[in-house]
Amino acid sequence: MSIVQGAAPAGAARGWPRRYTVIALCVAASFVCYIDRVNISVAAISMQEQFGWSDKTKGLVLSSFFLGYMLFQVPSGWLASRIGGKLVLGAAVVWWSIFTILTPIAAALSLPILLLTRVAMGLGEAAMYPAAYNLFARWVPKHERSRALALLVSGIPLGTMLGSMSTGWVVKAWGWESVFYLFGAVGIVWCAWWFLRAYDRPEDDPRLSDGERRMMSAHAVEADVPRGPVDVPWRFLLTHKAVWALITNHFCSNWVLYMLLAWLPSYFHSVLHFDLVKAGLMSAAPWLSMFVFGNLGGLLADRLIRGGVDLTLVRKSMQLAGLLGAATCMLSVQNVTSPTPAVALMCGALGFISLTWSGFMPNHLEIAPRYADVLMGMTNTAGTIPGVVGVYVTGWLVAETGSYAAPFMLCAAVEVLGAVVWLAWGTAKRIVD
């Protein structure tokens, strides 16, 4: 399916454009990233029974991944800016796939070794989005960025959906260990295609047509990003309010994402009393909603931009709709115990939050295109804190209160905070050359 709807820009080549190959491979990597990440959310139900974990211990296991993920965000962005996104992303997928495969062995040895293995896996996955932003800054024209980034982030719900649907069956058929062996192997297969087909820059690709080259030049893809390493203006970026709007909103948008990513199967299992297989299946429905609405939001945002609507207005509208819509759903679901409305509200929460893919996500490429990879590493560091703190706090609140009402209320409050900051400080104007 073409990423660009409607007539092709003047000078564009017919057939499958090479930039779509880069986008498709990055989307596939995002998908692999999340099937490897989400499998433990379902498998942890069986692991908890086998190893006798409390909810607090399970929360610690689920959140340990995010410690490594958070620590390597900025270094991976800086590394991509120095040596290119292709090598960084390819090496990262090999790394995290190996540690996915090692997870059952680590669990059998001891809890500390399992925690270290999950931290190491997080170190590898940290490079996923900074490396992809490095490539998108060079490969994706400005008028395609909302849709391209929505597709990239679609790997989150697609990987989560497949992981949620299949993990329960795989665990039931072959044991929880088999999930990590199977999903880890998928990443190794992806790497073979990546190193054969991906290139850091359009001019490095011998298959790039003259028509596509002219189109990308006309839309100033390369003009924003120089060849070779760049000197990052760290102080300027860390003191600008537009950057802090991004940092805050990455944190707030990811709070509901990571909380539900880790705890949705357990919520369906313990509150709605679904069995393991049904908990996995029903957990897939909200992620399907996220995939559909996220990509519809990307199409809408790019259409508004092509129609002349102010870029800042588009980014603010999409972000506010996503955050406030998700907050409303989380407040509404806190005391619901019937399956149908609970699942519907979870679909609504993730459907709304996916609209932020067309709010804050493209903003890195707009306010600082030369440093988008590093900026993504900076904001995703904050965006990973919910995976460490939010996932653990959710387990603690469930253990202390005996329900999910308190974590859902906290989630809604975090989303409202993000909306206020984005409304005040968010902008799509370039802040640094």
Tab-separated table of C-alpha atoms in Angstrom:
chain	number	residue	atom	x	y	z
A	1	MET	CA	0.000	0.000	0.000
A	2	SER	CA	1.315	3.440	-0.886
A	3	ILE	CA	2.115	5.727	1.988
A	4	VAL	CA	1.166	8.740	-0.064
A	5	GLN	CA	-2.512	8.995	-0.937
A	6	GLY	CA	-3.681	10.744	-4.055
A	7	ALA	CA	-1.545	12.008	-6.883
A	8	ALA	CA	2.196	11.543	-6.706
A	9	PRO	CA	4.341	14.674	-6.491
A	10	ALA	CA	5.763	15.955	-9.736
A	11	GLY	CA	8.867	14.098	-10.740
A	12	ALA	CA	8.195	11.084	-8.537
A	13	ALA	CA	9.108	7.706	-9.950
A	14	ARG	CA	6.527	5.045	-10.625
A	15	GLY	CA	6.637	1.738	-8.843
A	16	TRP	CA	7.770	1.006	-5.318
A	17	PRO	CA	9.878	3.953	-4.065
A	18	ARG	CA	13.045	3.130	-2.189
A	19	ARG	CA	12.102	5.309	0.775
A	20	TYR	CA	9.145	2.982	1.335
A	21	THR	CA	11.593	0.090	1.731
A	22	VAL	CA	13.434	1.933	4.494
A	23	ILE	CA	10.138	2.859	6.173
A	24	ALA	CA	8.773	-0.690	5.861
A	25	LEU	CA	11.916	-2.247	7.348
A	26	CYS	CA	11.869	0.225	10.235
A	27	VAL	CA	8.184	-0.559	10.850
A	28	ALA	CA	9.085	-4.262	10.852
A	29	ALA	CA	11.856	-3.594	13.388
A	30	SER	CA	9.378	-1.703	15.573
A	31	PHE	CA	7.038	-4.699	15.308
A	32	VAL	CA	9.808	-7.117	16.340
A	33	CYS	CA	10.754	-4.761	19.168
A	34	TYR	CA	7.285	-5.027	20.642
A	35	ILE	CA	6.607	-8.724	20.165
A	36	ASP	CA	9.859	-9.289	22.046
A	37	ARG	CA	8.817	-6.792	24.711
A	38	VAL	CA	5.181	-7.778	25.263
A	39	ASN	CA	5.594	-11.547	25.430
A	40	ILE	CA	6.639	-11.385	29.074
A	41	SER	CA	3.450	-9.484	29.981
A	42	VAL	CA	1.430	-12.627	29.224
A	43	ALA	CA	4.128	-15.188	30.027
A	44	ALA	CA	4.639	-13.514	33.425
A	45	ILE	CA	1.262	-14.912	34.535
A	46	SER	CA	2.681	-18.456	34.234
A	47	MET	CA	6.109	-17.374	35.467
A	48	GLN	CA	4.543	-15.831	38.569
A	49	GLU	CA	2.810	-19.119	39.383
A	50	GLN	CA	5.938	-21.218	38.760
A	51	PHE	CA	8.366	-19.028	40.719
A	52	GLY	CA	5.949	-17.838	43.417
A	53	TRP	CA	6.322	-14.124	42.684
A	54	SER	CA	4.186	-11.526	44.461
A	55	ASP	CA	2.565	-8.744	42.406
A	56	LYS	CA	5.357	-6.441	43.562
A	57	THR	CA	8.013	-8.883	42.328
A	58	LYS	CA	6.210	-9.296	39.026
A	59	GLY	CA	6.085	-5.520	38.699
A	60	LEU	CA	9.836	-5.398	39.325
A	61	VAL	CA	10.479	-8.001	36.609
A	62	LEU	CA	8.244	-6.172	34.137
A	63	SER	CA	9.784	-2.791	34.872
A	64	SER	CA	13.457	-3.881	34.906
A	65	PHE	CA	13.568	-3.871	31.107
A	66	PHE	CA	12.888	-0.147	31.095
A	67	LEU	CA	15.912	0.674	33.218
A	68	GLY	CA	18.245	-0.439	30.415
A	69	TYR	CA	15.898	1.068	27.838
A	70	MET	CA	16.069	4.445	29.568
A	71	LEU	CA	19.818	4.476	30.159
A	72	PHE	CA	20.821	4.022	26.515
A	73	GLN	CA	18.339	6.375	24.799
A	74	VAL	CA	20.596	9.428	24.537
A	75	PRO	CA	23.801	7.429	23.838
A	76	SER	CA	22.060	5.529	21.031
A	77	GLY	CA	20.818	8.783	19.476
A	78	TRP	CA	24.306	10.265	19.672
A	79	LEU	CA	25.780	7.059	18.219
A	80	ALA	CA	23.313	7.131	15.310
A	81	SER	CA	24.306	10.742	14.591
A	82	ARG	CA	27.974	9.673	14.458
A	83	ILE	CA	27.913	6.396	12.503
A	84	GLY	CA	24.443	6.282	10.959
A	85	GLY	CA	21.120	4.660	11.770
A	86	LYS	CA	21.595	1.535	9.652
A	87	LEU	CA	24.438	0.015	11.662
A	88	VAL	CA	23.044	1.140	15.017
A	89	LEU	CA	19.590	-0.321	14.389
A	90	GLY	CA	20.900	-3.554	12.880
A	91	ALA	CA	23.285	-4.175	15.793
A	92	ALA	CA	20.538	-3.300	18.281
A	93	VAL	CA	18.102	-5.880	16.890
A	94	VAL	CA	20.764	-8.605	17.043
A	95	TRP	CA	21.538	-7.645	20.638
A	96	TRP	CA	17.982	-7.572	21.974
A	97	SER	CA	17.024	-10.763	20.099
A	98	ILE	CA	19.879	-12.653	21.781
A	99	PHE	CA	18.782	-11.503	25.229
A	100	THR	CA	15.175	-12.384	24.439
A	101	ILE	CA	16.314	-15.942	23.722
A	102	LEU	CA	18.352	-15.988	26.951
A	103	THR	CA	15.405	-14.921	29.158
A	104	PRO	CA	14.170	-18.448	30.138
A	105	ILE	CA	17.703	-19.549	31.019
A	106	ALA	CA	18.162	-16.448	33.189
A	107	ALA	CA	14.823	-17.009	34.943
A	108	ALA	CA	15.798	-20.592	35.773
A	109	LEU	CA	19.082	-19.448	37.321
A	110	SER	CA	17.867	-16.689	39.661
A	111	LEU	CA	15.754	-13.553	39.932
A	112	PRO	CA	18.782	-11.178	39.905
A	113	ILE	CA	20.114	-12.773	36.705
A	114	LEU	CA	16.669	-12.469	35.115
A	115	LEU	CA	16.544	-8.789	36.066
A	116	LEU	CA	19.997	-8.196	34.551
A	117	THR	CA	18.952	-9.989	31.369
A	118	ARG	CA	15.870	-7.799	31.040
A	119	VAL	CA	17.998	-4.679	31.622
A	120	ALA	CA	20.418	-5.843	28.889
A	121	MET	CA	17.527	-6.431	26.511
A	122	GLY	CA	16.315	-2.902	27.226
A	123	LEU	CA	19.752	-1.509	26.333
A	124	GLY	CA	19.367	-2.974	22.849
A	125	GLU	CA	15.791	-1.844	22.270
A	126	ALA	CA	16.745	1.695	23.327
A	127	ALA	CA	18.281	2.268	19.880
A	128	MET	CA	15.092	1.440	17.964
A	129	TYR	CA	13.521	4.877	17.644
A	130	PRO	CA	16.575	7.194	17.775
A	131	ALA	CA	18.122	5.155	14.922
A	132	ALA	CA	14.850	5.227	12.971
A	133	TYR	CA	14.595	9.007	13.391
A	134	ASN	CA	18.145	9.323	12.068
A	135	LEU	CA	17.015	7.502	8.923
A	136	PHE	CA	13.635	9.228	8.590
A	137	ALA	CA	15.269	12.666	8.753
A	138	ARG	CA	17.178	11.693	5.609
A	139	TRP	CA	14.622	9.541	3.801
A	140	VAL	CA	11.125	10.915	4.496
A	141	PRO	CA	9.859	14.129	2.841
A	142	LYS	CA	8.196	16.618	5.144
A	143	HIS	CA	4.714	16.165	3.688
A	144	GLU	CA	4.840	12.411	4.455
A	145	ARG	CA	6.167	12.506	8.009
A	146	SER	CA	2.903	12.246	9.970
A	147	ARG	CA	1.931	9.089	8.101
A	148	ALA	CA	5.432	7.636	8.064
A	149	LEU	CA	5.844	8.094	11.803
A	150	ALA	CA	2.345	6.767	12.451
A	151	LEU	CA	3.341	3.664	10.483
A	152	LEU	CA	6.595	3.391	12.425
A	153	VAL	CA	4.837	3.566	15.764
A	154	SER	CA	2.223	1.116	14.428
A	155	GLY	CA	4.793	-1.527	15.241
A	156	ILE	CA	3.805	-0.973	18.876
A	157	PRO	CA	0.145	-2.051	18.611
A	158	LEU	CA	0.826	-4.619	15.879
A	159	GLY	CA	3.597	-6.289	17.863
A	160	THR	CA	1.610	-6.035	21.067
A	161	MET	CA	-1.525	-7.381	19.392
A	162	LEU	CA	0.208	-10.393	17.859
A	163	GLY	CA	2.178	-10.990	21.046
A	164	SER	CA	-0.986	-10.804	23.160
A	165	MET	CA	-2.960	-13.083	20.836
A	166	SER	CA	-0.273	-15.711	20.327
A	167	THR	CA	1.619	-15.838	23.615
A	168	GLY	CA	-1.206	-17.456	25.558
A	169	TRP	CA	-1.558	-20.208	22.954
A	170	VAL	CA	2.184	-20.774	22.699
A	171	VAL	CA	2.514	-20.950	26.489
A	172	LYS	CA	-0.379	-23.386	26.737
A	173	ALA	CA	0.987	-25.597	23.952
A	174	TRP	CA	4.746	-25.575	24.601
A	175	GLY	CA	5.372	-23.760	27.880
A	176	TRP	CA	6.234	-20.162	28.616
A	177	GLU	CA	9.907	-20.639	27.730
A	178	SER	CA	9.110	-21.307	24.070
A	179	VAL	CA	7.718	-17.794	23.575
A	180	PHE	CA	11.128	-16.210	24.111
A	181	TYR	CA	12.912	-18.666	21.813
A	182	LEU	CA	10.364	-18.178	19.017
A	183	PHE	CA	10.082	-14.403	19.141
A	184	GLY	CA	13.821	-13.899	19.581
A	185	ALA	CA	14.471	-15.854	16.392
A	186	VAL	CA	12.220	-13.478	14.415
A	187	GLY	CA	14.630	-10.601	15.062
A	188	ILE	CA	17.587	-12.580	13.715
A	189	VAL	CA	15.672	-13.202	10.469
A	190	TRP	CA	14.836	-9.478	10.180
A	191	CYS	CA	18.533	-8.579	10.391
A	192	ALA	CA	19.337	-10.508	7.190
A	193	TRP	CA	16.890	-8.347	5.218
A	194	TRP	CA	18.005	-5.147	6.915
A	195	PHE	CA	21.682	-5.351	6.058
A	196	LEU	CA	20.879	-6.303	2.466
A	197	ARG	CA	18.251	-3.631	1.741
A	198	ALA	CA	18.728	-0.593	3.996
A	199	TYR	CA	20.982	2.432	3.406
A	200	ASP	CA	21.791	5.406	5.606
A	201	ARG	CA	21.130	7.976	2.897
A	202	PRO	CA	19.280	8.091	-0.416
A	203	GLU	CA	22.449	8.798	-2.403
A	204	ASP	CA	24.005	5.610	-1.018
A	205	ASP	CA	21.231	3.460	-2.507
A	206	PRO	CA	22.096	2.284	-6.055
A	207	ARG	CA	18.435	1.391	-6.689
A	208	LEU	CA	17.154	4.934	-6.076
A	209	SER	CA	15.549	6.268	-9.252
A	210	ASP	CA	16.266	9.710	-10.675
A	211	GLY	CA	12.591	10.604	-10.293
A	212	GLU	CA	12.512	9.787	-6.607
A	213	ARG	CA	15.808	11.593	-6.081
A	214	ARG	CA	14.387	14.747	-7.709
A	215	MET	CA	11.182	14.527	-5.664
A	216	MET	CA	13.080	14.167	-2.391
A	217	SER	CA	15.380	17.031	-3.325
A	218	ALA	CA	12.377	19.233	-4.135
A	219	HIS	CA	10.926	18.528	-0.685
A	220	ALA	CA	14.252	19.345	1.016
A	221	VAL	CA	14.790	16.023	2.727
A	222	GLU	CA	18.580	16.283	2.629
A	223	ALA	CA	18.813	20.044	3.114
A	224	ASP	CA	17.970	19.747	6.815
A	225	VAL	CA	20.561	17.110	7.641
A	226	PRO	CA	24.267	17.418	6.802
A	227	ARG	CA	26.468	14.442	6.016
A	228	GLY	CA	28.796	13.308	8.773
A	229	PRO	CA	28.767	13.827	12.543
A	230	VAL	CA	27.135	16.937	13.985
A	231	ASP	CA	28.023	18.963	17.066
A	232	VAL	CA	24.980	18.771	19.296
A	233	PRO	CA	23.974	22.031	21.072
A	234	TRP	CA	23.153	20.241	24.323
A	235	ARG	CA	22.750	23.341	26.488
A	236	PHE	CA	20.437	25.068	24.043
A	237	LEU	CA	18.231	21.998	23.637
A	238	LEU	CA	18.030	21.330	27.361
A	239	THR	CA	16.978	24.891	28.163
A	240	HIS	CA	14.374	25.488	25.440
A	241	LYS	CA	10.715	25.315	26.439
A	242	ALA	CA	9.697	23.620	23.164
A	243	VAL	CA	12.083	20.763	23.988
A	244	TRP	CA	10.637	20.510	27.486
A	245	ALA	CA	7.146	20.401	25.999
A	246	LEU	CA	8.328	17.399	23.985
A	247	ILE	CA	10.026	15.785	26.973
A	248	THR	CA	6.934	16.203	29.152
A	249	ASN	CA	4.552	14.955	26.486
A	250	HIS	CA	6.643	11.925	25.625
A	251	PHE	CA	6.517	11.064	29.339
A	252	CYS	CA	2.765	11.650	29.645
A	253	SER	CA	1.802	9.933	26.381
A	254	ASN	CA	3.816	6.864	27.317
A	255	TRP	CA	2.362	6.543	30.810
A	256	VAL	CA	-0.916	5.017	29.620
A	257	LEU	CA	0.903	3.073	26.894
A	258	TYR	CA	3.380	1.314	29.167
A	259	MET	CA	0.974	0.822	32.036
A	260	LEU	CA	-1.483	-0.997	29.781
A	261	LEU	CA	1.278	-2.786	27.885
A	262	ALA	CA	2.487	-4.387	31.105
A	263	TRP	CA	-0.731	-4.791	33.084
A	264	LEU	CA	-3.631	-5.153	30.633
A	265	PRO	CA	-3.462	-9.002	30.467
A	266	SER	CA	-3.270	-9.172	34.262
A	267	TYR	CA	-6.212	-6.740	34.592
A	268	PHE	CA	-8.344	-8.839	32.272
A	269	HIS	CA	-7.270	-12.006	34.085
A	270	SER	CA	-7.766	-10.844	37.688
A	271	VAL	CA	-10.628	-8.317	37.425
A	272	LEU	CA	-12.651	-9.618	34.468
A	273	HIS	CA	-11.745	-13.261	35.233
A	274	PHE	CA	-10.629	-14.198	31.721
A	275	ASP	CA	-8.495	-17.337	31.459
A	276	LEU	CA	-4.919	-17.047	30.169
A	277	VAL	CA	-5.777	-17.518	26.495
A	278	LYS	CA	-8.811	-15.216	26.611
A	279	ALA	CA	-6.863	-12.577	28.537
A	280	GLY	CA	-4.308	-12.553	25.734
A	281	LEU	CA	-6.969	-12.423	23.033
A	282	MET	CA	-9.010	-9.658	24.651
A	283	SER	CA	-5.837	-7.675	25.296
A	284	ALA	CA	-5.342	-7.555	21.535
A	285	ALA	CA	-8.516	-5.528	20.874
A	286	PRO	CA	-7.242	-2.210	22.356
A	287	TRP	CA	-4.027	-2.520	20.363
A	288	LEU	CA	-6.017	-3.018	17.147
A	289	SER	CA	-7.885	0.182	18.022
A	290	MET	CA	-4.553	1.917	18.534
A	291	PHE	CA	-3.268	0.771	15.143
A	292	VAL	CA	-6.395	1.891	13.267
A	293	PHE	CA	-6.838	5.279	14.906
A	294	GLY	CA	-3.137	6.082	14.930
A	295	ASN	CA	-2.867	5.665	11.167
A	296	LEU	CA	-6.139	7.485	10.516
A	297	GLY	CA	-4.761	10.316	12.641
A	298	GLY	CA	-1.592	10.383	10.537
A	299	LEU	CA	-3.601	10.597	7.323
A	300	LEU	CA	-5.764	13.373	8.759
A	301	ALA	CA	-2.783	15.375	10.025
A	302	ASP	CA	-0.932	15.261	6.691
A	303	ARG	CA	-4.125	16.149	4.831
A	304	LEU	CA	-4.627	19.196	7.063
A	305	ILE	CA	-1.012	20.223	6.536
A	306	ARG	CA	-1.307	19.878	2.741
A	307	GLY	CA	-4.508	21.917	2.947
A	308	GLY	CA	-2.640	24.842	4.483
A	309	VAL	CA	-3.598	24.476	8.154
A	310	ASP	CA	-0.931	25.896	10.470
A	311	LEU	CA	1.515	23.148	11.448
A	312	THR	CA	1.587	24.093	15.132
A	313	LEU	CA	-2.214	24.056	15.243
A	314	VAL	CA	-2.260	20.552	13.745
A	315	ARG	CA	0.285	19.239	16.250
A	316	LYS	CA	-1.498	20.834	19.213
A	317	SER	CA	-4.931	19.619	18.136
A	318	MET	CA	-3.836	16.015	17.645
A	319	GLN	CA	-1.908	15.942	20.925
A	320	LEU	CA	-4.680	17.474	23.029
A	321	ALA	CA	-7.356	15.225	21.537
A	322	GLY	CA	-5.215	12.171	22.257
A	323	LEU	CA	-4.293	13.035	25.844
A	324	LEU	CA	-7.675	14.308	27.005
A	325	GLY	CA	-9.559	11.511	25.261
A	326	ALA	CA	-7.370	8.877	26.918
A	327	ALA	CA	-7.767	10.569	30.314
A	328	THR	CA	-11.554	10.463	29.970
A	329	CYS	CA	-11.504	6.741	29.185
A	330	MET	CA	-9.211	5.921	32.104
A	331	LEU	CA	-11.412	7.842	34.530
A	332	SER	CA	-14.503	6.083	33.199
A	333	VAL	CA	-13.084	2.544	33.468
A	334	GLN	CA	-11.806	2.701	37.067
A	335	ASN	CA	-14.891	1.092	38.638
A	336	VAL	CA	-16.087	-0.971	35.678
A	337	THR	CA	-16.124	-4.742	36.211
A	338	SER	CA	-18.260	-5.867	33.247
A	339	PRO	CA	-16.214	-7.212	30.314
A	340	THR	CA	-17.842	-5.376	27.396
A	341	PRO	CA	-17.612	-1.763	28.676
A	342	ALA	CA	-14.171	-2.421	30.176
A	343	VAL	CA	-12.762	-3.670	26.873
A	344	ALA	CA	-14.490	-0.832	24.980
A	345	LEU	CA	-12.981	1.817	27.255
A	346	MET	CA	-9.518	0.273	26.969
A	347	CYS	CA	-9.947	0.393	23.185
A	348	GLY	CA	-10.895	4.045	23.545
A	349	ALA	CA	-7.914	4.867	25.760
A	350	LEU	CA	-5.354	3.411	23.347
A	351	GLY	CA	-7.253	4.692	20.294
A	352	PHE	CA	-7.117	8.239	21.618
A	353	ILE	CA	-3.509	8.061	22.782
A	354	SER	CA	-2.486	6.958	19.278
A	355	LEU	CA	-3.550	10.384	17.992
A	356	THR	CA	-0.471	11.746	19.761
A	357	TRP	CA	1.599	9.966	17.094
A	358	SER	CA	0.617	12.927	14.895
A	359	GLY	CA	1.137	15.395	17.735
A	360	PHE	CA	4.460	15.142	19.518
A	361	MET	CA	6.095	12.347	17.485
A	362	PRO	CA	6.836	14.311	14.244
A	363	ASN	CA	7.744	17.370	16.294
A	364	HIS	CA	11.355	16.204	16.761
A	365	LEU	CA	11.865	16.428	12.989
A	366	GLU	CA	10.277	19.890	12.878
A	367	ILE	CA	11.855	21.857	15.689
A	368	ALA	CA	15.404	20.439	15.321
A	369	PRO	CA	15.751	18.304	12.152
A	370	ARG	CA	19.554	18.128	12.304
A	371	TYR	CA	19.385	16.697	15.810
A	372	ALA	CA	16.191	14.640	15.568
A	373	ASP	CA	17.963	11.392	16.493
A	374	VAL	CA	19.563	12.888	19.598
A	375	LEU	CA	16.372	14.754	20.495
A	376	MET	CA	14.392	11.528	20.203
A	377	GLY	CA	16.868	9.883	22.551
A	378	MET	CA	16.413	12.727	25.030
A	379	THR	CA	12.622	12.730	25.001
A	380	ASN	CA	12.336	8.951	24.943
A	381	THR	CA	14.485	8.841	28.064
A	382	ALA	CA	11.661	10.693	29.787
A	383	GLY	CA	9.186	8.556	27.859
A	384	THR	CA	10.732	5.451	29.388
A	385	ILE	CA	10.294	6.577	32.994
A	386	PRO	CA	6.653	5.396	32.952
A	387	GLY	CA	7.959	1.965	32.006
A	388	VAL	CA	10.175	1.922	35.087
A	389	VAL	CA	8.148	3.937	37.593
A	390	GLY	CA	4.634	3.645	36.198
A	391	VAL	CA	4.723	-0.125	35.728
A	392	TYR	CA	6.133	-0.688	39.219
A	393	VAL	CA	3.796	1.858	40.871
A	394	THR	CA	0.837	0.172	39.201
A	395	GLY	CA	1.813	-3.150	40.754
A	396	TRP	CA	2.342	-1.476	44.128
A	397	LEU	CA	-1.033	0.305	44.007
A	398	VAL	CA	-2.842	-2.882	42.976
A	399	ALA	CA	-1.173	-4.779	45.827
A	400	GLU	CA	-1.964	-2.051	48.383
A	401	THR	CA	-5.526	-1.201	47.327
A	402	GLY	CA	-6.689	-4.511	45.848
A	403	SER	CA	-8.024	-2.816	42.694
A	404	TYR	CA	-6.995	-0.941	39.558
A	405	ALA	CA	-9.007	2.213	40.375
A	406	ALA	CA	-6.048	4.157	41.827
A	407	PRO	CA	-3.636	3.404	38.931
A	408	PHE	CA	-6.312	4.407	36.415
A	409	MET	CA	-6.952	7.729	38.201
A	410	LEU	CA	-3.218	8.442	38.346
A	411	CYS	CA	-2.951	7.697	34.633
A	412	ALA	CA	-5.713	10.206	33.817
A	413	ALA	CA	-4.008	12.908	35.897
A	414	VAL	CA	-0.711	12.394	34.055
A	415	GLU	CA	-2.454	12.770	30.675
A	416	VAL	CA	-4.078	16.057	31.735
A	417	LEU	CA	-0.674	17.376	32.845
A	418	GLY	CA	0.741	16.654	29.385
A	419	ALA	CA	-2.147	18.486	27.704
A	420	VAL	CA	-1.588	21.619	29.799
A	421	VAL	CA	2.150	21.730	29.063
A	422	TRP	CA	1.674	21.079	25.329
A	423	LEU	CA	-0.940	23.816	25.051
A	424	ALA	CA	1.404	26.281	26.755
A	425	TRP	CA	4.795	25.440	25.198
A	426	GLY	CA	4.306	23.204	22.166
A	427	THR	CA	5.310	24.542	18.738
A	428	ALA	CA	6.159	23.210	15.281
A	429	LYS	CA	8.486	26.094	14.430
A	430	ARG	CA	12.156	25.283	14.010
A	431	ILE	CA	14.119	26.380	17.064
A	432	VAL	CA	17.675	25.648	15.868
A	433	ASP	CA	19.383	25.428	12.452
